[in-house]
Coordinates of C-alpha atoms and ligand atoms in Angstrom, one line a residue:
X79 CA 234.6 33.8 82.1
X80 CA 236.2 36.9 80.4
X81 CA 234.3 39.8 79.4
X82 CA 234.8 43.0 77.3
X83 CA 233.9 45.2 79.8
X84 CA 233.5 44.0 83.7
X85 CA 230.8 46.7 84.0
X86 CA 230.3 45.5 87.5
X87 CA 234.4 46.0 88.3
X88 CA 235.6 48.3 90.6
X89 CA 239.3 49.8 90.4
X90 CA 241.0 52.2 92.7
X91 CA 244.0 53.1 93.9
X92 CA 246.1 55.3 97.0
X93 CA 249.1 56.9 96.7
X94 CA 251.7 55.2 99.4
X95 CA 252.9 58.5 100.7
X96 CA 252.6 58.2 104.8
X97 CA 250.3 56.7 106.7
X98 CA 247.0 57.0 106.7
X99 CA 244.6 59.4 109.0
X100 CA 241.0 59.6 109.7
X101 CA 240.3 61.5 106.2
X102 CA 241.1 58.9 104.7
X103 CA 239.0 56.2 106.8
X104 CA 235.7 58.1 106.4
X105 CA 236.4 59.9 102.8
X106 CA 237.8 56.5 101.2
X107 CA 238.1 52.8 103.0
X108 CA 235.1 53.0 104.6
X109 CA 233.6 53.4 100.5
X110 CA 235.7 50.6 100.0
X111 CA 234.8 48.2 102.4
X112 CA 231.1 49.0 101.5
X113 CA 231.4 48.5 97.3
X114 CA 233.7 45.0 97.8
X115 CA 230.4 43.3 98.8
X116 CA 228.1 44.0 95.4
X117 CA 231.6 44.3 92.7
X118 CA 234.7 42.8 92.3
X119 CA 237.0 45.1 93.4
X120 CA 240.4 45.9 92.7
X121 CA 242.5 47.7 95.2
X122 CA 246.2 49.0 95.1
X123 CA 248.9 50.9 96.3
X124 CA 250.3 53.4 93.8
X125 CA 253.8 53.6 94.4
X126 CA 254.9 54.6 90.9
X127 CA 252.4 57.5 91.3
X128 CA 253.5 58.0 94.4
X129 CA 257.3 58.3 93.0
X130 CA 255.7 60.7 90.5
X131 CA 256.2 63.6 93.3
X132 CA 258.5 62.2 95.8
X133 CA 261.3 61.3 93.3
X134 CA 263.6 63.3 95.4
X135 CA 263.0 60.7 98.6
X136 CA 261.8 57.7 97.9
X137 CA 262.2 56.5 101.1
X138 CA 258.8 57.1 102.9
X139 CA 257.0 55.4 99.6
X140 CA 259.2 52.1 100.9
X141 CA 258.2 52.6 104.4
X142 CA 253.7 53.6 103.2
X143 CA 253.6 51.2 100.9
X144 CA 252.5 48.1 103.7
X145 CA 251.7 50.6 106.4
X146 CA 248.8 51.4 104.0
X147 CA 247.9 47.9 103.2
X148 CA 247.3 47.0 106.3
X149 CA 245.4 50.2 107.8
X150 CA 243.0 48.8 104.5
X151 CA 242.8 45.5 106.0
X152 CA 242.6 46.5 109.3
X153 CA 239.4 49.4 108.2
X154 CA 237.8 46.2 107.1
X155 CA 238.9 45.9 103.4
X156 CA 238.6 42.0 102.8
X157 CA 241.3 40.5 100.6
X158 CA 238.4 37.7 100.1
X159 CA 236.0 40.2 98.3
X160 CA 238.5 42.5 96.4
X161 CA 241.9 42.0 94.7
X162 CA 244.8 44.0 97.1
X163 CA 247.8 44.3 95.2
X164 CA 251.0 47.0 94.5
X165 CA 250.6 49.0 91.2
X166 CA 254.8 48.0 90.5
X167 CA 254.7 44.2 91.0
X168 CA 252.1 44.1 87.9
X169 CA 254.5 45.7 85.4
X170 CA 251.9 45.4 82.9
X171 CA 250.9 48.5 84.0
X172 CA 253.8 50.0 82.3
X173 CA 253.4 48.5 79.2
X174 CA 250.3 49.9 78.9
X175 CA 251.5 53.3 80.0
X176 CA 253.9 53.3 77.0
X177 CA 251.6 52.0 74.5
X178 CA 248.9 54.5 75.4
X179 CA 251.6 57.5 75.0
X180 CA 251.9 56.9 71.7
X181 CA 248.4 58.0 70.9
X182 CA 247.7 60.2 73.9
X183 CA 248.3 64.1 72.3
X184 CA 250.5 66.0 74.5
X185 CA 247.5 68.9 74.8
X186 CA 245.4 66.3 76.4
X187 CA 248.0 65.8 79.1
X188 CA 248.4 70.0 79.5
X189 CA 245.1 70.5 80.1
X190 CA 244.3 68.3 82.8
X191 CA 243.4 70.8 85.9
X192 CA 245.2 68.9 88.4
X193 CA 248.7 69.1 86.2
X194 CA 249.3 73.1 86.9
X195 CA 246.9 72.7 90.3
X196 CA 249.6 70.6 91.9
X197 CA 252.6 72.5 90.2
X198 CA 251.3 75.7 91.6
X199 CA 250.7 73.6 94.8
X200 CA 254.0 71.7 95.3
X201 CA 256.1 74.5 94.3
X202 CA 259.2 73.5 96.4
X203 CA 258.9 70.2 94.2
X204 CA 260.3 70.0 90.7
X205 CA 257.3 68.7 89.1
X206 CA 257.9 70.0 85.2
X207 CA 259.0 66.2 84.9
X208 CA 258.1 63.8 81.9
X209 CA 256.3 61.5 84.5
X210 CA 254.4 64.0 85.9
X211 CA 252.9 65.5 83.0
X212 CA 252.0 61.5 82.8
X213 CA 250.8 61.0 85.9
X214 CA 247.0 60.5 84.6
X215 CA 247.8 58.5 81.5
X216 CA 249.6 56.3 84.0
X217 CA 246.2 56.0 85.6
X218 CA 244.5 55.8 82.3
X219 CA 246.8 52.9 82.0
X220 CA 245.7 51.5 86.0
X221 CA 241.8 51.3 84.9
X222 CA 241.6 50.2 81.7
X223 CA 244.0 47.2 82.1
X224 CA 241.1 45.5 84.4
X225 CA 238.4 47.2 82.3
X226 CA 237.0 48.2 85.2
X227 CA 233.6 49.7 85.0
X228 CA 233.8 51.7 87.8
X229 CA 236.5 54.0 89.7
X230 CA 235.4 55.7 93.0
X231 CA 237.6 58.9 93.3
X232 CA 237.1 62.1 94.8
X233 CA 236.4 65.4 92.7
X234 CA 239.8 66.4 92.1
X235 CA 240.6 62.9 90.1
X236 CA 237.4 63.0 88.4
X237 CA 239.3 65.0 85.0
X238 CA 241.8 61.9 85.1
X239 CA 239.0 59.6 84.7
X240 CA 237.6 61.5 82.1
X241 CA 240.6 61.7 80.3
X242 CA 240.7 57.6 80.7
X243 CA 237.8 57.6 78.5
X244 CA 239.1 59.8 75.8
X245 CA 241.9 57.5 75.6
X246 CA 240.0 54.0 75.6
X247 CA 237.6 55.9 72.9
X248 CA 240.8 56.5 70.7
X249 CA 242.3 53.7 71.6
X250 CA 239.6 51.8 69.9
X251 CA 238.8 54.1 67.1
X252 CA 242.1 53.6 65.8
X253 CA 242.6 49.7 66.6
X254 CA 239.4 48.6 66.6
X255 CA 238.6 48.4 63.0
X256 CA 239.7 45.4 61.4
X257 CA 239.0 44.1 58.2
X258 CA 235.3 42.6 57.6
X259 CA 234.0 44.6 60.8
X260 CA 230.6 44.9 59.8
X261 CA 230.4 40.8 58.6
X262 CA 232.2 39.6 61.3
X263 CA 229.6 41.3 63.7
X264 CA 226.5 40.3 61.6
X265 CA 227.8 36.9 62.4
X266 CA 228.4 37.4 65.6
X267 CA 224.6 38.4 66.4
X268 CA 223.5 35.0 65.0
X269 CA 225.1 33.1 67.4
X270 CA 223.5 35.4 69.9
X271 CA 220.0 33.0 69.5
X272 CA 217.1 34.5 67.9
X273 CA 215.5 36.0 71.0
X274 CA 218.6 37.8 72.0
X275 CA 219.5 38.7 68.8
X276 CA 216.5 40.5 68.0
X277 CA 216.6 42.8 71.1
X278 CA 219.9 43.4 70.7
X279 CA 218.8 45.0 66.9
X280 CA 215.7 47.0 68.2
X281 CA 218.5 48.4 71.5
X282 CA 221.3 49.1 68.4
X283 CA 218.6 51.1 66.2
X284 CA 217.2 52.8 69.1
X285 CA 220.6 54.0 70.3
X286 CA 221.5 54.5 66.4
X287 CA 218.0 56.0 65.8
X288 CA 217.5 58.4 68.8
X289 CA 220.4 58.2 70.8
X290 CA 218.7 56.5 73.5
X291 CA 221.7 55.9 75.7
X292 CA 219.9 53.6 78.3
X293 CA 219.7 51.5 74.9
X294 CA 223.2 51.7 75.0
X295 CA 223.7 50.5 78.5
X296 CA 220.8 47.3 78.6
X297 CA 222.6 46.5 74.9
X298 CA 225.9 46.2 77.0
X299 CA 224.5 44.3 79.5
X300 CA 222.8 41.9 77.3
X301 CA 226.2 41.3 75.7
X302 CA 227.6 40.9 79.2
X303 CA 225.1 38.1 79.9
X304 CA 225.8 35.9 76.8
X305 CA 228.3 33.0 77.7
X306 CA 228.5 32.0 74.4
X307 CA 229.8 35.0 72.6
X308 CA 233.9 35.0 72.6
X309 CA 235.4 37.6 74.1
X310 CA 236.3 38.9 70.4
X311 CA 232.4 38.9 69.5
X312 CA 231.5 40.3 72.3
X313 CA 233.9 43.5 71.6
X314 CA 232.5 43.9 68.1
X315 CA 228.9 44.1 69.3
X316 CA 230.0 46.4 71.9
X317 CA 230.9 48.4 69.3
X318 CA 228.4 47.4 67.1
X319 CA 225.8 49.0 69.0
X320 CA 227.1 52.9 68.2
X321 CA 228.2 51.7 64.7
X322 CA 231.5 52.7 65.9
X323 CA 234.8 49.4 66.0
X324 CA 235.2 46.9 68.2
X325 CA 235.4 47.9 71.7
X326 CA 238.9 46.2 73.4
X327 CA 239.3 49.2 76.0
X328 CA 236.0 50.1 77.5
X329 CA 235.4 53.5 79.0
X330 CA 235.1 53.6 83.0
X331 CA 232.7 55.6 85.4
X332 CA 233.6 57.6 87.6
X333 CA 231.9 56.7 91.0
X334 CA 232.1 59.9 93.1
X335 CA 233.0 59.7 96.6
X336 CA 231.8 62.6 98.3
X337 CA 234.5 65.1 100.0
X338 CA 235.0 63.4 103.2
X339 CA 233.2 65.5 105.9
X340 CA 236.4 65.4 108.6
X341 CA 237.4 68.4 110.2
X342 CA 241.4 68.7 110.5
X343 CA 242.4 69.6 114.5
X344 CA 243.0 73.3 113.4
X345 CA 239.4 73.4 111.4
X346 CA 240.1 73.2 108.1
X347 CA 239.6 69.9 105.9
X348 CA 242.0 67.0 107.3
X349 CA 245.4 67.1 105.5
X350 CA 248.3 65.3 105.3
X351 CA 249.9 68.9 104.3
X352 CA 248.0 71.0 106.9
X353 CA 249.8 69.0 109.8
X354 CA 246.5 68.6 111.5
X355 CA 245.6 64.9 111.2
X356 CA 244.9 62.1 113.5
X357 CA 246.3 59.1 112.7
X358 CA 244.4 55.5 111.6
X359 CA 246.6 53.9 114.1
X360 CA 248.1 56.4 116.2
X361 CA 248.7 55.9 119.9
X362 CA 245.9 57.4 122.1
X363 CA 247.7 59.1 124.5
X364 CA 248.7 61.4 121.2
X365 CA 245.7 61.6 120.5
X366 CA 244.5 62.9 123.8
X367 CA 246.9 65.0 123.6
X368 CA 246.1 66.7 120.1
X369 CA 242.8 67.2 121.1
X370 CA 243.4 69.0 124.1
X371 CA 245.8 71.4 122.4
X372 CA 242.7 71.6 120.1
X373 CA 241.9 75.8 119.3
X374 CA 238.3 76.6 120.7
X375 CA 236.6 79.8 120.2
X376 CA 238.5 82.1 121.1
X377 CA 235.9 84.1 122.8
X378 CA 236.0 81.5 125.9
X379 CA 239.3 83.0 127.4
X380 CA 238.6 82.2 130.7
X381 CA 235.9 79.3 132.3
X382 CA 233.2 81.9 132.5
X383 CA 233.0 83.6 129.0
X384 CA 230.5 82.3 127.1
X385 CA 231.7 80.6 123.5
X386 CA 229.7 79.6 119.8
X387 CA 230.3 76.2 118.9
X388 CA 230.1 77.8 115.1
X389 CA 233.1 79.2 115.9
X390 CA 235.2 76.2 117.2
X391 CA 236.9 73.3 115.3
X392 CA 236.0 71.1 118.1
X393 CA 232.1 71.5 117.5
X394 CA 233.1 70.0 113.8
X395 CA 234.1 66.8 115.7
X396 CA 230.7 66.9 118.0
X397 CA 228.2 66.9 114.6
X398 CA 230.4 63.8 113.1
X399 CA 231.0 62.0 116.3
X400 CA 228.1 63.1 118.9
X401 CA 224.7 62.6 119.2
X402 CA 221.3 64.5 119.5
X403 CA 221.5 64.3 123.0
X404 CA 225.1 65.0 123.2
X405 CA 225.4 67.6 120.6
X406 CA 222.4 69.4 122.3
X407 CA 224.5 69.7 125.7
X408 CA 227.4 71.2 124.1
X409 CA 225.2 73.6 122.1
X410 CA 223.2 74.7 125.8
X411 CA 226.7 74.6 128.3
X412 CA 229.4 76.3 125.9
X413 CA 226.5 79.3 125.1
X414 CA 226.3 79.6 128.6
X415 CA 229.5 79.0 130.3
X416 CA 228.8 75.7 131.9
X417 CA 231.1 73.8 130.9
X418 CA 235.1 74.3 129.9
X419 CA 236.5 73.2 127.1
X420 CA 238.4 70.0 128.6
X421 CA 235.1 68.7 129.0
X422 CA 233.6 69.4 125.7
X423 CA 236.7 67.9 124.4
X424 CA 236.6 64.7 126.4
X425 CA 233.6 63.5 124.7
X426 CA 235.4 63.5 121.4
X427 CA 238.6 62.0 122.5
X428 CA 236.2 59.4 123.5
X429 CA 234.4 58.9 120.6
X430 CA 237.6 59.0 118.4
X431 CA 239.4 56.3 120.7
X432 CA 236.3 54.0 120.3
X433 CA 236.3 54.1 116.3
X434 CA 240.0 53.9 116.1
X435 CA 240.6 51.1 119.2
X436 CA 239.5 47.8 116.9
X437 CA 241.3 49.1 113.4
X438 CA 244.4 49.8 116.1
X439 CA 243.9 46.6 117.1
X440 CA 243.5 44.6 114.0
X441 CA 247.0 46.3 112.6
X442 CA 248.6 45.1 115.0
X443 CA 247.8 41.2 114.5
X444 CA 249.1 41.8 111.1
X445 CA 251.8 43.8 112.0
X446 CA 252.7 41.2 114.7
X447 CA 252.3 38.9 111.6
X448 CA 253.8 40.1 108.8
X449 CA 253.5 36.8 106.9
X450 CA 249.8 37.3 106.5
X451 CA 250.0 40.6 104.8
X452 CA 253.1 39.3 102.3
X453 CA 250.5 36.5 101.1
X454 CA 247.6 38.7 100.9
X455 CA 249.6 40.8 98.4
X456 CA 251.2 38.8 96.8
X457 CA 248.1 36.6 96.1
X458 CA 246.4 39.6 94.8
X459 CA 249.3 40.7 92.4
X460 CA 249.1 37.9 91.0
X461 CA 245.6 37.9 90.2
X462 CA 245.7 41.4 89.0
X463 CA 248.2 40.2 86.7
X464 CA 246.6 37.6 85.8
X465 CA 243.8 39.6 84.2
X466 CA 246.3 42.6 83.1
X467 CA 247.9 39.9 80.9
X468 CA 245.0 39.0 79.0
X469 CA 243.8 42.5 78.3
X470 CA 247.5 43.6 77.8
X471 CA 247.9 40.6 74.7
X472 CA 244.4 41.6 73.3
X473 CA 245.9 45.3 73.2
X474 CA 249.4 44.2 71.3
X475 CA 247.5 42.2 68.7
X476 CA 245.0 45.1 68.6
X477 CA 248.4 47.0 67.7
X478 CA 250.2 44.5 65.6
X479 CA 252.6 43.6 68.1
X480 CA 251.8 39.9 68.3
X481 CA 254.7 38.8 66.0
X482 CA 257.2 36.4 67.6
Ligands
LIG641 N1 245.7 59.5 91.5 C1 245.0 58.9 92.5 C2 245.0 59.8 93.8 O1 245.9 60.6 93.8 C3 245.5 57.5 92.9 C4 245.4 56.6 91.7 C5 246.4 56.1 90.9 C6 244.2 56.0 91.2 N2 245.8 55.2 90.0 C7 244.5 55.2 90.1 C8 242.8 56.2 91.6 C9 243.5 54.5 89.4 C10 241.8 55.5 90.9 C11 242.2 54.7 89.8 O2 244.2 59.6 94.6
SF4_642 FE1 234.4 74.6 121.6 FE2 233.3 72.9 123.3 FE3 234.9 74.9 124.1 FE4 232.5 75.5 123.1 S1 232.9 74.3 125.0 S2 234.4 76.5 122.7 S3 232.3 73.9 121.5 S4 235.5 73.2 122.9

């Protein structure tokens, strides 16, 4: 059954720019894996955004983009729950992207923070490119061809959804308002029955009346719940409710993920670009290894100098990895010299080994299998296209591009 607005759909994406690390486990699949169970989610690897900023060498986008598909799998993304699919083999995405340029003013684009962030940032990169400064229509375009209702993203891509709704809201000011609006939607409510219909008047003149926006939101979902609207009806009373047009693009949420919590080896926040990760699948002798060339306080020269875990990356490891008992040991023997440092770090290397030894494991069936994964994706493009296609034909005749 198509709807205007799949409130209850969930879209994301990941740039395929290396392999993934533990950041990304705990800041993002692990969000995943939990939200694929109550939505219908839609997952994908965004190598065009990826190409964006590595234009130069486009190599290590070819060799992400299924290294990062299956480190989702293996973290426990289920490509029975949510759609898994690559951003280029659903070229509608493109389409989209064009179309929405043509209404999108170029201030909008300028004033997104992360456009001169990541300039500033990447400064051995060329970045003053045309698809750059597109890089969030681009994911305007991503979201609003599922009409997903909801986009988990961390803080720094919260400005790009916002700028998603801006769009959808022009988007449908401009092409939303055909001829015989207000009729056609007067109709509309009486084939909505006359209990339904009357609740979706006293939600429309609260919202219209008060600006009751929880109106709003129960209106929508009442629409959402009526099988026998048509997609088209439902869209004008979507609209109908602010008095505004019909609603073909709706405007997403942003569903925050909170800044992942893992410490980097060196103490600051894990990062591709700070050379301090551990990776999903990385081999655990390396990993031993990184640990134990770990700084520590640098108080603790020698074994009998006391140290404060405050002051060591390591203790970052203990409070997301150790327990009461075990953080309350490192506390007591580092304060007081009992311990060394290869012992204090042993605990973590073992409690890093443990979370990482099934996802290592699970890769490898798929990589040993590399049939699996090709289905899996390319099952899921084409179901992503299938629903890009239908919002992508709604959009042309919205536009008058429907002639043959
Ligand atoms: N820009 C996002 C990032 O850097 C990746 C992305 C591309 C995305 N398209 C998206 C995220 C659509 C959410 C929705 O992390
Ligand atoms: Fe860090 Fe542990 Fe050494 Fe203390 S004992 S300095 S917490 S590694």
């Amino acid at each position: 059954m198509a709807t205007v607005s799949s409130l209850n759909r969930v879209l994301s994406g990941m740039r395929t720019t290396g392999k993934l690390h533990l950041g990304h486990y705990h800041g993002v699949l692990k969000n995943w894996v939990n939200l694929q169970h109550e939505h219908d989610c839609f997952f994908f690897a965004a190598d065009w955004h990826a190409l964006t900023t590595h234009y130069e060498d486009p190599s290590i986008i070819e060799n992400s983009v299924y290294d990062v598909i299956i480190d989702w799998l293996a973290a426990g993304v289920n490509p029975g729950s949510a759609t898994i699919f690559i951003q280029s083999k659903v070229p509608e995405h493109a389409e989209l992207h064009l179309l929405l340029s043509m209404i999108t003013p170029l201030g909008w684009l300028e004033r997104v923070p992360t456009f001169k962030d990541q300039q500033e940032k990447l400064k051995e990169k060329d970045l003053a490119t045309y698809g750059f400064l597109g890089y969030p229509l681009l994911q305007s375009a991503d979201i609003l061809i599922y009409k997903a209702g909801l986009v988990p993203v961390g803080e720094d891509q919260v400005s790009h959804v916002e700028l998603t709704r801006e769009v959808a809201r022009r988007f449908n000011h401009l092409y939303g308002r055909e001829k015989g609006y207000e009729e056609k939607a007067e109709a509309a409510i009486g084939k909505m029955g006359r209990k339904n219909a009357k609740l979706y008047k006293e939600l429309q003149k609260r919202y219209r009346e008060q600006g009751d926006t929880e109106a709003l939101s129960t209106g929508r979902a009442l629409l959402e719940s009526q099988h026998n609207l048509s997609v088209g009806d439902k869209e004008r009373l979507f609209g109908f409710i602010e008095g505004g047009g019909k609603v073909i693009l709706p405007e997403p949420q942003s569903l925050l993920t909170k800044a992942s919590k893992v410490p980097g080896l060196d103490g600051q926040k894990m990062s591709k670009s700070y050379g301090n990760t551990i990776g999903l699948r990385e081999e655990p002798a390396s990993i031993e290894k990184k640990i134990k060339i770990m700084p520590t306080d640098p108080a603790r020269v020698r074994l009998t100098d006391p140290g404060d875990p405050q002051k060591c990356p390591v203790w970052q490891f203990h409070l997301m990895y150790s327990s009461e008992e075990v953080k309350a040991w490192v506390q007591e023997s580092c304060t007081t010299a009992a311990i060394g440092c290869i012992d204090c770090k042993q605990r973590v290397t073992d409690a890093v080994l443990k979370e990482l030894q099934p996802i290592r494991e699970a890769a490898q069936e798929y990589i040993d299998d590399p049939k699996i994964v090709r289905t899996i994706v390319a099952e899921g493009n084409e179901r992503a296209r299938d629903v890009a296609r239908d919002t992508l034909d709604e959009v042309r005749l919205a536009m008058g591009l429907s002639y043959r």
